[in-house]
Structure formats: structure tokens, C-alpha cells
Short mmCIF file of C-alpha atoms in Angstrom, two decimals:
data_model
loop_
_atom_site.label_atom_id
_atom_site.label_comp_id
_atom_site.label_asym_id
_atom_site.label_seq_id
_atom_site.Cartn_x
_atom_site.Cartn_y
_atom_site.Cartn_z
CA MET A 1 0.00 0.00 0.00
CA SER A 2 1.49 3.34 -1.09
CA GLY A 3 1.95 6.34 1.19
CA ARG A 4 -0.91 8.19 -0.51
CA SER A 5 -3.22 5.19 -0.10
CA ARG A 6 -2.39 5.08 3.60
CA GLY A 7 -3.19 8.79 3.81
CA VAL A 8 -6.57 8.30 2.12
CA LEU A 9 -7.36 5.41 4.46
CA LEU A 10 -6.36 7.55 7.46
CA VAL A 11 -8.79 10.29 6.38
CA LEU A 12 -11.63 7.81 5.85
CA CYS A 13 -10.94 6.15 9.20
CA GLY A 14 -10.92 9.58 10.81
CA ALA A 15 -14.42 10.22 9.44
CA ILE A 16 -15.92 6.98 10.74
CA PHE A 17 -14.12 7.50 14.06
CA LEU A 18 -15.68 10.98 14.21
CA GLU A 19 -19.16 9.53 13.67
CA GLY A 20 -18.72 6.93 16.40
CA VAL A 21 -17.19 9.24 18.98
CA ASP A 22 -19.79 11.94 18.30
CA VAL A 23 -22.73 9.62 19.07
CA ALA A 24 -21.12 8.13 22.18
CA MET A 25 -20.12 11.47 23.71
CA LEU A 26 -23.64 12.87 23.38
CA ASN A 27 -25.15 9.84 25.12
CA VAL A 28 -22.86 10.39 28.10
CA ALA A 29 -23.60 14.15 28.22
CA LEU A 30 -27.41 13.94 28.14
CA PRO A 31 -27.98 14.23 31.92
CA SER A 32 -25.82 17.38 32.10
CA ILE A 33 -27.57 18.91 29.07
CA ARG A 34 -30.94 18.26 30.64
CA ALA A 35 -29.90 19.83 33.96
CA GLU A 36 -28.53 23.07 32.42
CA LEU A 37 -31.19 23.66 29.74
CA GLY A 38 -34.11 22.38 31.82
CA LEU A 39 -35.31 19.97 29.14
CA SER A 40 -38.30 17.72 29.62
CA THR A 41 -38.03 13.99 29.02
CA GLY A 42 -39.71 14.40 25.63
CA ALA A 43 -37.33 17.16 24.52
CA LEU A 44 -34.32 15.11 25.66
CA GLN A 45 -35.61 12.15 23.69
CA TRP A 46 -35.82 14.34 20.57
CA VAL A 47 -32.17 15.37 21.01
CA MET A 48 -31.30 11.68 20.77
CA SER A 49 -33.84 10.74 18.09
CA ALA A 50 -33.12 13.65 15.72
CA TYR A 51 -29.69 12.26 14.84
CA VAL A 52 -31.10 8.77 14.28
CA LEU A 53 -33.86 10.17 12.06
CA GLY A 54 -31.44 12.08 9.86
CA TYR A 55 -28.92 9.25 9.73
CA GLY A 56 -31.37 6.44 9.03
CA GLY A 57 -33.74 8.45 6.86
CA PHE A 58 -31.22 9.77 4.33
CA MET A 59 -28.73 6.90 4.25
CA LEU A 60 -30.13 5.27 1.12
CA LEU A 61 -30.25 8.58 -0.72
CA GLY A 62 -26.72 9.36 0.47
CA GLY A 63 -25.36 6.12 -0.90
CA ARG A 64 -26.90 6.65 -4.34
CA ALA A 65 -25.79 10.29 -4.41
CA ALA A 66 -22.19 9.14 -4.03
CA ASP A 67 -22.58 7.02 -7.19
CA LEU A 68 -24.23 9.79 -9.21
CA PHE A 69 -22.48 12.98 -8.10
CA GLY A 70 -19.00 11.82 -7.13
CA ARG A 71 -17.73 10.11 -4.01
CA ARG A 72 -15.18 12.81 -3.23
CA ARG A 73 -17.82 15.56 -3.35
CA MET A 74 -20.29 13.55 -1.26
CA PHE A 75 -17.56 12.94 1.34
CA LEU A 76 -16.08 16.41 1.74
CA LEU A 77 -19.22 18.58 1.45
CA PRO A 78 -21.24 16.80 4.18
CA LEU A 79 -18.13 16.82 6.38
CA ALA A 80 -17.97 20.62 6.14
CA VAL A 81 -21.69 20.97 6.97
CA PHE A 82 -21.24 18.53 9.87
CA LEU A 83 -18.51 20.79 11.25
CA VAL A 84 -20.73 23.90 11.15
CA PHE A 85 -23.78 22.35 12.78
CA SER A 86 -21.83 20.52 15.45
CA GLY A 87 -20.50 23.93 16.48
CA LEU A 88 -24.07 25.26 16.44
CA GLY A 89 -25.03 22.53 18.91
CA GLY A 90 -22.28 23.66 21.26
CA LEU A 91 -23.63 27.21 21.19
CA ALA A 92 -27.27 26.16 21.71
CA GLY A 93 -29.25 27.89 24.40
CA ASP A 94 -32.43 25.81 24.06
CA GLY A 95 -33.47 22.28 23.28
CA TRP A 96 -34.83 22.82 19.78
CA THR A 97 -31.56 24.30 18.54
CA LEU A 98 -29.90 21.09 19.70
CA VAL A 99 -32.56 19.03 17.93
CA LEU A 100 -31.94 20.92 14.66
CA ALA A 101 -28.17 20.56 14.99
CA ARG A 102 -28.43 16.83 15.65
CA PHE A 103 -30.82 16.24 12.75
CA VAL A 104 -28.52 18.01 10.29
CA THR A 105 -25.38 16.27 11.56
CA GLY A 106 -27.17 12.92 11.32
CA THR A 107 -28.16 13.71 7.73
CA CYS A 108 -24.56 14.66 6.94
CA ALA A 109 -23.38 11.33 8.35
CA ALA A 110 -25.91 9.59 6.09
CA PHE A 111 -24.11 11.02 3.04
CA LEU A 112 -20.61 10.82 4.51
CA MET A 113 -20.49 7.15 5.56
CA PRO A 114 -21.57 5.44 2.28
CA ALA A 115 -19.28 7.76 0.30
CA GLY A 116 -16.33 6.83 2.51
CA LEU A 117 -16.96 3.10 2.23
CA SER A 118 -17.40 3.28 -1.55
CA VAL A 119 -14.08 5.17 -1.86
CA ILE A 120 -12.42 2.09 -0.35
CA THR A 121 -14.33 -0.50 -2.41
CA THR A 122 -13.61 1.36 -5.68
CA GLY A 123 -10.23 2.96 -4.94
CA PHE A 124 -8.29 0.09 -3.37
CA PRO A 125 -7.42 -2.91 -5.57
CA ALA A 126 -9.28 -6.14 -4.83
CA GLY A 127 -7.35 -8.57 -2.72
CA ARG A 128 -5.19 -8.07 0.35
CA GLN A 129 -5.13 -4.24 0.14
CA ARG A 130 -8.89 -3.85 0.00
CA THR A 131 -9.45 -6.50 2.67
CA THR A 132 -7.03 -4.80 5.05
CA ALA A 133 -8.46 -1.35 4.33
CA LEU A 134 -12.05 -2.47 4.96
CA LEU A 135 -11.18 -4.23 8.22
CA VAL A 136 -9.14 -1.31 9.54
CA TYR A 137 -11.97 1.05 8.54
CA SER A 138 -14.71 -0.95 10.28
CA GLY A 139 -12.59 -1.52 13.39
CA THR A 140 -11.95 2.20 13.70
CA GLY A 141 -15.69 2.92 13.72
CA GLY A 142 -16.37 0.60 16.64
CA GLY A 143 -13.34 1.96 18.47
CA GLY A 144 -14.58 5.52 18.03
CA PHE A 145 -17.84 4.71 19.79
CA LEU A 146 -16.10 3.12 22.76
CA VAL A 147 -13.46 5.83 23.06
CA GLY A 148 -16.29 8.36 22.94
CA LEU A 149 -17.82 6.86 26.09
CA VAL A 150 -14.68 7.69 28.07
CA VAL A 151 -13.81 10.99 26.39
CA GLY A 152 -17.44 12.09 26.67
CA GLY A 153 -17.34 11.54 30.42
CA LEU A 154 -14.15 13.58 30.78
CA LEU A 155 -15.41 16.44 28.60
CA THR A 156 -18.81 16.52 30.29
CA ALA A 157 -17.10 16.84 33.65
CA ALA A 158 -15.59 20.11 32.36
CA ASP A 159 -18.55 21.41 30.30
CA TRP A 160 -21.05 19.48 28.19
CA ARG A 161 -20.62 21.97 25.34
CA TRP A 162 -17.19 20.48 24.65
CA VAL A 163 -19.01 17.34 23.53
CA PHE A 164 -20.07 19.41 20.49
CA PHE A 165 -16.93 21.51 20.11
CA ALA A 166 -14.50 18.56 20.14
CA PRO A 167 -16.01 17.05 16.94
CA VAL A 168 -15.63 20.48 15.29
CA VAL A 169 -11.87 20.33 15.84
CA LEU A 170 -11.64 16.73 14.65
CA ALA A 171 -13.82 17.40 11.58
CA ALA A 172 -11.68 20.41 10.65
CA LEU A 173 -8.52 18.27 10.78
CA ILE A 174 -10.10 15.54 8.65
CA LEU A 175 -11.38 18.09 6.14
CA ALA A 176 -7.96 19.77 5.89
CA ALA A 177 -6.31 16.40 5.24
CA GLY A 178 -9.05 15.15 2.92
CA LEU A 179 -8.96 18.07 0.49
CA PRO A 180 -5.49 17.19 -0.87
CA LEU A 181 -5.61 13.43 -0.22
CA ILE A 182 -9.01 12.24 -1.51
CA PRO A 183 -8.12 12.07 -5.21
CA ARG A 184 -9.89 14.31 -7.71
CA THR A 185 -9.30 11.66 -10.34
CA GLU A 186 -11.66 9.35 -8.45
CA GLU A 187 -14.51 11.82 -8.81
CA ALA A 188 -13.75 12.51 -12.47
CA ARG A 189 -13.49 8.82 -13.20
CA GLY A 190 -16.71 8.10 -11.34
CA THR A 191 -18.55 10.88 -13.19
CA GLU A 192 -17.34 9.73 -16.58
CA GLU A 193 -18.28 6.19 -15.65
CA VAL A 194 -21.81 7.28 -14.79
CA ARG A 195 -22.08 9.35 -17.94
CA GLY A 196 -20.87 6.43 -19.97
CA THR A 197 -23.40 4.05 -18.47
CA GLU A 198 -26.82 3.55 -19.98
CA GLU A 199 -29.82 3.85 -17.75
CA VAL A 200 -31.26 0.44 -17.00
CA ARG A 201 -34.69 -0.92 -16.31
CA THR A 202 -35.41 -2.94 -13.19
CA ASP A 203 -34.50 -6.13 -15.04
CA GLY A 204 -31.06 -4.77 -15.91
CA THR A 205 -31.71 -4.09 -19.60
CA PRO A 206 -31.08 -0.64 -21.12
CA ALA A 207 -34.01 1.73 -20.89
CA ALA A 208 -35.58 3.05 -24.06
CA GLY A 209 -34.49 6.48 -25.13
CA THR A 210 -31.30 6.60 -23.07
CA ALA A 211 -27.92 7.27 -24.48
CA ALA A 212 -24.48 6.34 -23.23
CA GLY A 213 -23.38 9.95 -23.18
CA ARG A 214 -26.16 11.28 -20.94
CA ARG A 215 -25.82 11.36 -17.20
CA PRO A 216 -28.59 9.44 -15.35
CA ARG A 217 -31.12 11.56 -13.50
CA LEU A 218 -31.69 11.28 -9.78
CA ASP A 219 -34.95 9.43 -9.22
CA LEU A 220 -36.57 12.30 -7.31
CA PRO A 221 -40.01 10.68 -6.70
CA GLY A 222 -38.30 7.53 -5.45
CA ALA A 223 -35.91 9.54 -3.27
CA VAL A 224 -38.74 11.51 -1.65
CA THR A 225 -40.96 8.48 -0.95
CA VAL A 226 -38.26 6.18 0.41
CA THR A 227 -36.74 8.91 2.58
CA ALA A 228 -40.16 9.77 4.02
CA ALA A 229 -40.92 6.06 4.55
CA ILE A 230 -37.65 5.47 6.38
CA LEU A 231 -38.02 8.63 8.46
CA LEU A 232 -41.50 7.56 9.61
CA PHE A 233 -40.38 4.01 10.29
CA VAL A 234 -37.38 5.08 12.36
CA LEU A 235 -39.60 7.55 14.21
CA THR A 236 -42.09 4.74 14.93
CA VAL A 237 -39.37 2.48 16.32
CA GLU A 238 -37.68 5.23 18.32
CA ARG A 239 -40.89 6.34 20.06
CA ALA A 240 -42.73 3.02 20.26
CA THR A 241 -42.00 2.53 23.96
CA HIS A 242 -43.33 5.91 25.12
CA ALA A 243 -45.86 7.04 22.48
CA PRO A 244 -49.61 6.26 22.43
CA PRO A 245 -50.40 3.01 20.58
CA VAL A 246 -52.69 4.83 18.13
CA GLN A 247 -49.88 7.19 17.15
CA THR A 248 -47.46 4.28 16.75
CA LEU A 249 -49.86 2.39 14.49
CA ALA A 250 -50.61 5.51 12.44
CA THR A 251 -46.95 6.30 11.72
CA LEU A 252 -46.23 2.64 10.98
CA ALA A 253 -49.13 2.45 8.53
CA ALA A 254 -48.04 5.66 6.81
CA SER A 255 -44.49 4.31 6.53
CA LEU A 256 -45.69 1.07 4.93
CA VAL A 257 -47.91 2.93 2.44
CA LEU A 258 -44.98 5.11 1.38
CA LEU A 259 -42.74 2.05 1.11
CA LEU A 260 -45.27 0.37 -1.18
CA ALA A 261 -45.43 3.54 -3.28
CA PHE A 262 -41.63 3.52 -3.50
CA VAL A 263 -41.60 -0.08 -4.76
CA LEU A 264 -44.14 0.78 -7.47
CA ILE A 265 -42.16 3.88 -8.49
CA GLU A 266 -38.92 1.91 -8.75
CA HIS A 267 -40.49 -0.74 -10.97
CA ARG A 268 -41.69 1.94 -13.40
CA SER A 269 -38.74 4.31 -13.27
CA PRO A 270 -36.26 4.23 -16.20
CA ALA A 271 -33.45 5.12 -13.75
CA PRO A 272 -34.51 3.84 -10.31
CA LEU A 273 -32.89 5.03 -7.10
CA VAL A 274 -32.67 1.40 -6.00
CA ARG A 275 -32.59 -1.04 -8.88
CA PRO A 276 -34.69 -4.00 -7.67
CA GLY A 277 -32.33 -6.39 -9.44
CA ILE A 278 -29.61 -5.57 -6.91
CA PHE A 279 -31.48 -7.72 -4.38
CA ARG A 280 -30.73 -10.76 -6.52
CA THR A 281 -27.21 -10.52 -5.09
CA ARG A 282 -27.67 -13.03 -2.28
CA SER A 283 -24.49 -12.07 -0.47
CA LEU A 284 -25.71 -8.47 -0.16
CA VAL A 285 -29.15 -9.50 1.17
CA ARG A 286 -27.72 -11.94 3.71
CA ALA A 287 -25.09 -9.44 4.84
CA ASP A 288 -27.69 -6.70 5.33
CA LEU A 289 -30.03 -8.97 7.32
CA THR A 290 -27.15 -10.28 9.43
CA GLY A 291 -25.91 -6.75 10.06
CA LEU A 292 -29.39 -5.64 11.15
CA LEU A 293 -29.68 -8.48 13.66
CA PHE A 294 -26.11 -8.19 14.92
CA THR A 295 -26.32 -4.46 15.63
CA ALA A 296 -29.75 -4.94 17.22
CA GLY A 297 -28.18 -7.32 19.71
CA PHE A 298 -25.05 -5.22 20.21
CA PHE A 299 -26.85 -1.95 20.98
CA GLY A 300 -29.62 -3.63 22.97
CA PHE A 301 -27.05 -5.37 25.17
CA GLN A 302 -24.98 -2.24 25.65
CA PHE A 303 -28.06 -0.24 26.68
CA ILE A 304 -29.19 -2.79 29.28
CA ALA A 305 -25.65 -3.32 30.61
CA VAL A 306 -25.15 0.42 31.15
CA LEU A 307 -28.51 0.72 32.95
CA TYR A 308 -27.58 -2.25 35.15
CA LEU A 309 -24.24 -0.72 36.14
CA ARG A 310 -25.56 2.83 36.61
CA GLU A 311 -28.99 2.29 38.17
CA LEU A 312 -28.62 -0.96 40.11
CA ARG A 313 -24.95 -0.94 40.99
CA GLY A 314 -24.66 2.84 41.41
CA TRP A 315 -21.52 3.16 39.30
CA SER A 316 -20.46 6.60 38.08
CA THR A 317 -20.52 7.56 34.40
CA LEU A 318 -16.73 7.42 34.15
CA ARG A 319 -16.45 4.07 35.94
CA THR A 320 -19.11 2.58 33.68
CA SER A 321 -17.35 3.92 30.61
CA PHE A 322 -14.04 2.34 31.61
CA ALA A 323 -15.81 -0.94 32.37
CA MET A 324 -17.26 -1.01 28.84
CA LEU A 325 -13.83 -0.45 27.27
CA ALA A 326 -13.32 -4.22 27.19
CA MET A 327 -15.71 -4.20 24.24
CA GLY A 328 -13.13 -2.13 22.35
CA ALA A 329 -11.02 -5.20 21.59
CA ASP A 330 -12.04 -4.83 17.94
CA VAL A 331 -9.80 -1.76 17.60
CA VAL A 332 -6.75 -4.02 17.89
CA LEU A 333 -8.13 -7.26 16.48
CA ALA A 334 -9.88 -5.90 13.35
CA PRO A 335 -6.68 -4.74 11.58
CA LEU A 336 -4.32 -7.41 12.98
CA LEU A 337 -6.14 -10.71 13.42
CA THR A 338 -9.26 -10.53 11.23
CA PRO A 339 -7.41 -10.17 7.87
CA ARG A 340 -5.44 -13.35 8.59
CA LEU A 341 -8.56 -15.25 9.55
CA VAL A 342 -10.39 -14.05 6.43
CA ARG A 343 -7.52 -15.19 4.19
CA ARG A 344 -7.38 -18.54 5.97
CA PHE A 345 -11.06 -19.41 6.40
CA GLY A 346 -13.04 -16.97 4.20
CA THR A 347 -15.42 -14.20 5.19
CA ALA A 348 -18.49 -16.41 5.78
CA ARG A 349 -16.77 -18.67 8.33
CA VAL A 350 -15.26 -15.71 10.15
CA ILE A 351 -18.66 -13.99 10.36
CA LEU A 352 -20.27 -17.19 11.64
CA GLY A 353 -17.57 -17.58 14.29
CA GLY A 354 -18.11 -14.00 15.46
CA LEU A 355 -21.88 -14.47 15.69
CA LEU A 356 -21.46 -17.64 17.75
CA LEU A 357 -19.10 -15.80 20.11
CA ALA A 358 -21.69 -13.03 20.49
CA ALA A 359 -24.39 -15.55 21.40
CA VAL A 360 -22.11 -17.16 24.00
CA ALA A 361 -21.23 -13.74 25.44
CA TYR A 362 -24.87 -12.67 25.80
CA ALA A 363 -25.80 -16.00 27.42
CA ALA A 364 -22.88 -15.75 29.88
CA PHE A 365 -24.01 -12.27 30.97
CA LEU A 366 -27.55 -13.41 31.82
CA PRO A 367 -27.04 -14.47 35.48
CA LEU A 368 -26.95 -10.90 36.78
CA GLY A 369 -26.85 -10.19 40.48
CA MET A 370 -26.76 -7.21 42.81
CA ASP A 371 -23.18 -7.99 43.82
CA ARG A 372 -21.72 -9.60 40.72
CA ALA A 373 -18.00 -8.82 40.44
CA TYR A 374 -16.63 -7.09 37.36
CA VAL A 375 -14.20 -9.96 36.83
CA ALA A 376 -17.23 -12.19 36.19
CA MET A 377 -18.65 -9.73 33.61
CA PHE A 378 -15.33 -9.07 31.86
CA PRO A 379 -15.28 -12.27 29.70
CA SER A 380 -18.65 -11.42 28.16
CA LEU A 381 -17.63 -7.84 27.40
CA LEU A 382 -14.34 -9.00 25.88
CA LEU A 383 -16.04 -11.68 23.76
CA ILE A 384 -18.46 -9.09 22.41
CA GLY A 385 -15.52 -6.93 21.32
CA VAL A 386 -13.93 -9.93 19.61
CA ALA A 387 -17.24 -10.76 17.94
CA PHE A 388 -17.54 -7.20 16.63
CA ALA A 389 -14.05 -7.49 15.09
CA LEU A 390 -14.96 -10.77 13.39
CA VAL A 391 -18.39 -9.71 12.11
CA HIS A 392 -18.49 -6.01 11.23
CA GLY A 393 -15.56 -5.76 8.79
CA PRO A 394 -16.22 -9.00 6.91
CA LEU A 395 -19.88 -7.98 6.58
CA THR A 396 -18.86 -4.82 4.70
CA MET A 397 -16.78 -6.98 2.38
CA THR A 398 -19.64 -9.41 1.77
CA ALA A 399 -22.24 -6.66 1.25
CA THR A 400 -20.19 -5.02 -1.53
CA ASP A 401 -18.81 -8.19 -3.12
CA GLY A 402 -20.23 -8.90 -6.56
CA VAL A 403 -21.82 -5.43 -6.88
CA ALA A 404 -20.92 -3.33 -9.92
CA GLU A 405 -18.65 -0.35 -9.26
CA ARG A 406 -21.35 2.11 -10.36
CA GLU A 407 -23.58 0.80 -7.52
CA GLN A 408 -21.00 0.54 -4.73
CA GLY A 409 -22.42 3.64 -3.03
CA LEU A 410 -25.91 2.14 -3.17
CA ALA A 411 -24.66 -1.13 -1.68
CA ALA A 412 -22.96 0.81 1.12
CA GLY A 413 -26.15 2.80 1.72
CA LEU A 414 -28.21 -0.38 1.96
CA LEU A 415 -25.75 -1.87 4.46
CA TYR A 416 -25.61 1.23 6.66
CA THR A 417 -29.41 1.56 6.54
CA SER A 418 -29.68 -2.02 7.81
CA LEU A 419 -27.17 -1.34 10.57
CA GLN A 420 -29.03 1.81 11.63
CA PHE A 421 -32.38 0.00 11.65
CA GLY A 422 -30.79 -2.74 13.70
CA ALA A 423 -29.56 -0.30 16.33
CA ALA A 424 -32.96 1.39 16.58
CA LEU A 425 -34.84 -1.92 16.72
CA GLY A 426 -32.48 -3.42 19.31
CA LEU A 427 -32.74 -0.43 21.61
CA SER A 428 -36.51 -0.23 21.30
CA ALA A 429 -37.05 -3.97 21.78
CA ALA A 430 -34.79 -4.16 24.84
CA THR A 431 -36.43 -1.05 26.33
CA ALA A 432 -39.94 -2.37 25.66
CA VAL A 433 -39.20 -5.72 27.32
CA ALA A 434 -37.52 -4.13 30.33
CA THR A 435 -40.38 -1.64 30.78
CA ALA A 436 -43.08 -4.29 30.46
CA VAL A 437 -41.44 -6.70 32.91
CA ALA A 438 -40.63 -3.93 35.41
CA GLY A 439 -44.22 -2.74 35.29
CA ALA A 440 -45.60 -6.24 35.88
CA ALA A 441 -43.00 -7.23 38.49
CA THR A 442 -44.31 -8.40 41.88
CA ALA A 443 -40.91 -8.04 43.56
CA PRO A 444 -40.33 -4.56 45.02
CA GLY A 445 -37.62 -2.07 44.09
CA ASP A 446 -34.28 -3.31 42.86
CA ALA A 447 -35.33 -6.96 42.73
CA GLY A 448 -38.05 -6.21 40.20
CA LEU A 449 -35.69 -4.06 38.15
CA LEU A 450 -33.07 -6.83 38.17
CA THR A 451 -35.65 -9.27 36.81
CA ALA A 452 -36.58 -6.78 34.09
CA TYR A 453 -32.95 -6.38 32.98
CA ARG A 454 -32.37 -10.13 32.96
CA THR A 455 -35.42 -10.63 30.77
CA ALA A 456 -34.41 -7.80 28.41
CA LEU A 457 -31.02 -9.46 27.89
CA LEU A 458 -32.86 -12.27 26.09
CA VAL A 459 -33.40 -9.82 23.19
CA PRO A 460 -29.71 -9.65 22.14
CA LEU A 461 -29.35 -13.40 22.68
CA LEU A 462 -32.31 -14.10 20.39
CA THR A 463 -31.07 -11.72 17.67
CA ALA A 464 -27.62 -13.37 17.78
CA VAL A 465 -29.17 -16.81 17.27
CA LEU A 466 -31.27 -15.53 14.35
CA ALA A 467 -28.17 -13.90 12.84
CA VAL A 468 -26.36 -17.26 12.97
CA LEU A 469 -29.19 -18.85 10.99
CA LEU A 470 -29.22 -16.07 8.35
CA SER A 471 -25.48 -15.40 8.12
CA PRO A 472 -23.79 -15.32 4.68
CA ARG A 473 -22.65 -18.56 3.11
CA GLU A 474 -19.47 -19.29 1.20
CA ARG A 475 -19.84 -18.78 -2.52
CA ARG A 476 -19.62 -22.03 -4.40
CA ARG A 477 -16.97 -22.06 -7.07
CA ARG A 478 -18.03 -23.40 -10.40
CA ARG A 479 -16.07 -26.36 -11.63
CA ARG A 480 -13.97 -25.62 -14.65
CA LEU A 481 -13.72 -28.41 -17.20
CA ARG A 482 -10.19 -29.21 -18.17
CA PRO A 483 -9.51 -29.01 -21.88
CA LEU A 484 -8.93 -32.31 -23.59
CA THR A 485 -5.55 -31.05 -24.78
CA PRO A 486 -3.31 -28.64 -22.89
CA PRO A 487 -3.18 -25.10 -24.30
CA LYS A 488 -0.18 -24.15 -26.35
CA PRO A 489 2.29 -22.03 -24.37
CA ALA A 490 2.82 -19.70 -27.29
CA LEU A 491 -0.87 -18.74 -27.43
CA CYS A 492 -2.00 -18.73 -23.79
CA GLY A 493 -0.31 -17.32 -20.77
CA PRO A 494 -0.72 -18.56 -17.21
CA ALA A 495 -4.23 -18.72 -15.84
CA ALA A 496 -5.39 -15.65 -13.99
CA PRO A 497 -5.90 -16.21 -10.27
CA ASP A 498 -9.46 -16.42 -9.06
CA GLY A 499 -9.92 -13.62 -6.52
CA ARG A 500 -13.48 -14.36 -5.58
CA GLY A 501 -12.41 -15.84 -2.28
CA GLU A 502 -11.21 -12.44 -1.04
#
């Protein structure tokens, strides 16, 4: 890997680290924000949900925009807007300014993340370089979230506004490095590639009346309907545990109607936002479903574990953050161990091994107690970090494998949308179970709460088991018939290596 390639990878890793640390630091700072600004529970919930709405709602559009308008442009421009609105959040004097800032920064992340991943999948040559780059990239994202838990506690102790100002500094550094390092030739090549590609129908055949020299149009009706459908669906999931049932059903029904409209639009559009034929790529579908279930379990477990340590055990924010650092094992393992395992056993077996480790870790954490020592919890936390290293990076490889270069941004958008849905579903499901059991508990006080947390931990265990059943499978290699007579050396060179196992 050349020095410039390492520089590009460093910039991309900086961006995904920024996204992870930004989310984690805000979660830690919420109690301090509420105390200073006098926010109600509903307003505080919107500060959290606004980012998720922007991130999940615009992810699919962000991924396709990277394919159509240039990956470099869709990486650097949202990064600059992210910088501005993160600073606005630090200057906020009321809750709704924070909500606006978080919604815009979440939307920026929705464009930034698929663009960054597609820069790797199109800019690094297939094989060892791309494998290493993807695994380092994915490991950095998980590490950013865990580092943010600790850094967020330290910054909040000084002033919660630094939780917003620190990402401004980091984003400025990434932007300054990205301007010269993210190659302009990539954008030009991507644009020419798009312009030189005929628009296709949903079955993959060229659309009537399109020419190779005309740039495809953005499917605006499809973009509006799918973004609105995703926004409503994420909103439904986020507020399902504390919104009236009628409101939940209404937003869910509206989301499904818009999703149906989107499917009909895509089947009739000459240049669909999401070509339905892309879902014939089985590796992409399995990777997206596995990613949804895995992140549902990961975030659901983390939420319940933090509540257990903070509310039942009375641990401080900083102590809890340091305790959760064991889950950051992926920062070291993803770039060092996972590439070797992938080359030795293949991505599907590595993913399966990680999912099995996650299931074991969740099951081992189930026997909670009021006086359980940290040394007894540590193996589960460490195994979850190892599982993240074995699953997350190889999933990004599987989700983009076999997808045409002109649709790499779309594939990345589909993957990140699945991951975001998984996080929202996992948090909501774990919260709903814990709330229901706590409300129906006959045991008083802490005993009833302990029972509720134990029951809620069944949610990540169940999602891990389902992920094992749906995990990607190894691609079968087609047998090649040997020629009856060996080829003449003067006419045929050595056979090209088959790189599909990467």
C-alpha cells in the first residue's frame, strides 16, 4: 500500500471515528444537558432521536448520491456541513436548537459514511489491500464509539458543550487532510463512468431512449418516498416505547404505504434510485439482514448493561465507561487478526464464528446479580468486542462483493441503513421488554428491576441466534472443465488467479 493510499485510508478512518465518537459522547452528556437547559423527558428524547432520524432516513439517498455525483464531493461537502452544525449545537441555548443541529449532523453522516466506504471499495485494488483497508476502517468505527464513552465523560465533567466543540476540531482536521488526499481523479473517473453508463430498467436491460453519453437523473419521486418512509419508520421504532399506541400504528401504517409507493415507483422508473435487481445478489441480502440483527443485539445489550451498572450498581458515568472499554477489543483485532482469519477461512466462516461468540457472550451475561464482580462480567464484554471485530468488517466486504462499481455507493447505503435499523430496533425492543417486565413485576424495588434487565437481555441473545441462521454462506466455485488437450504455451499465458475468495 502506497503512502498516498495510507493517507486516504487515514482520512476515511478519521471520518468513521468521528461519527462513532460523536454519538457516544452525546449519550454520556445527556444528563448534564438536561440539567442546564431544563429539558423535559420528551425534549431530551428528541435530542437523541433527531440524529437517528437524519442518519437512518437519508442513508439510502446518500449512498446513491455518491454514485451519481461523485464520491469525493459527497464525502467532503457533508463533512464541512457537519462541522458547522456541530459547532451550532455547542452554542445552543435551548433544546430545539440542539434538535436541529443533531438532525442536520445525522443527515450529513448519512451522506458521509456510504461515500467513505465506496471510496475504499472502488479505490483500493481487490485482494489483500482492500481486505485490510475495509477491516481497519470498520474496526476504527467501533473503536470511536467506545473511546467516545470515556472521552465524553471527561469532557462533560468540564462542560457538556465540549461534547459538540471537540467534533468540530476533529472534523476540521479531517477536512484539511481530505482536500489534498481524496483524489480528484476518483470523482472525475466516477462521473465519466456514470455518464458512460446507460440507464437500465429494473431487469437490468437498457431503458428506451437513453444514451451512453447522458448522465442518469436522480430518481426524485423515489428519493422523496423512500426517505419519508424510512423517516417515519425510524420515528415509529424510536418512540414506540413511550408514544400512544394509536400514534405508533398511524406512523407505521403511513411508513408502509410510502414504502409500497416507493416499490411501485422503482419498478416503473427508467433510472430507479434502488434497482430491484440488486437484491438478486444473495451475499448483499444476507449481509444486510445479518448486520441488522447483529447491531440490534449489540446496541440492545450495551443499553441494558449500562442501565444495570448505573442504576442498580450505582456506578459513576466514568467508571461505567471504563468498564465497557473491554468491548473495544475490535480496535486491535480488526486490523491485525481478522485479515489473517479471512484469508485462511473466508469471510463467511469468520462472520459465523463471530456471531457464535456473540451468542455465548450474551448468554454468559444473563445471570446478573446485585453484587456480581466485574471480573465475572469481563469475559462477556471482551467476547463481544472480539465478535464485533470478526463480524463487522467481513460484513462490509460481503455486502459489496459482486456489486458493480457504479452501484457501490448504493450497496454501502443499503448496508448502513440495515445497521441503523438494527440499532434502533435493538434499543426499542430491549427497552420495551424491560419496561413491560418492570411494570408487571411483583418483587419490590431493585429486585423487580433486576428481573426486568435479565429478561431484556434475552433480546440480544435471540437476535444473535437468528443472525447465525441467516449469516452469509461461502460462494460455491463453479467447476472448470479441463480441456482435452493442454493449451499451447505460445498462445495462452498462465491462468489468472481467481480472486473471488477475497
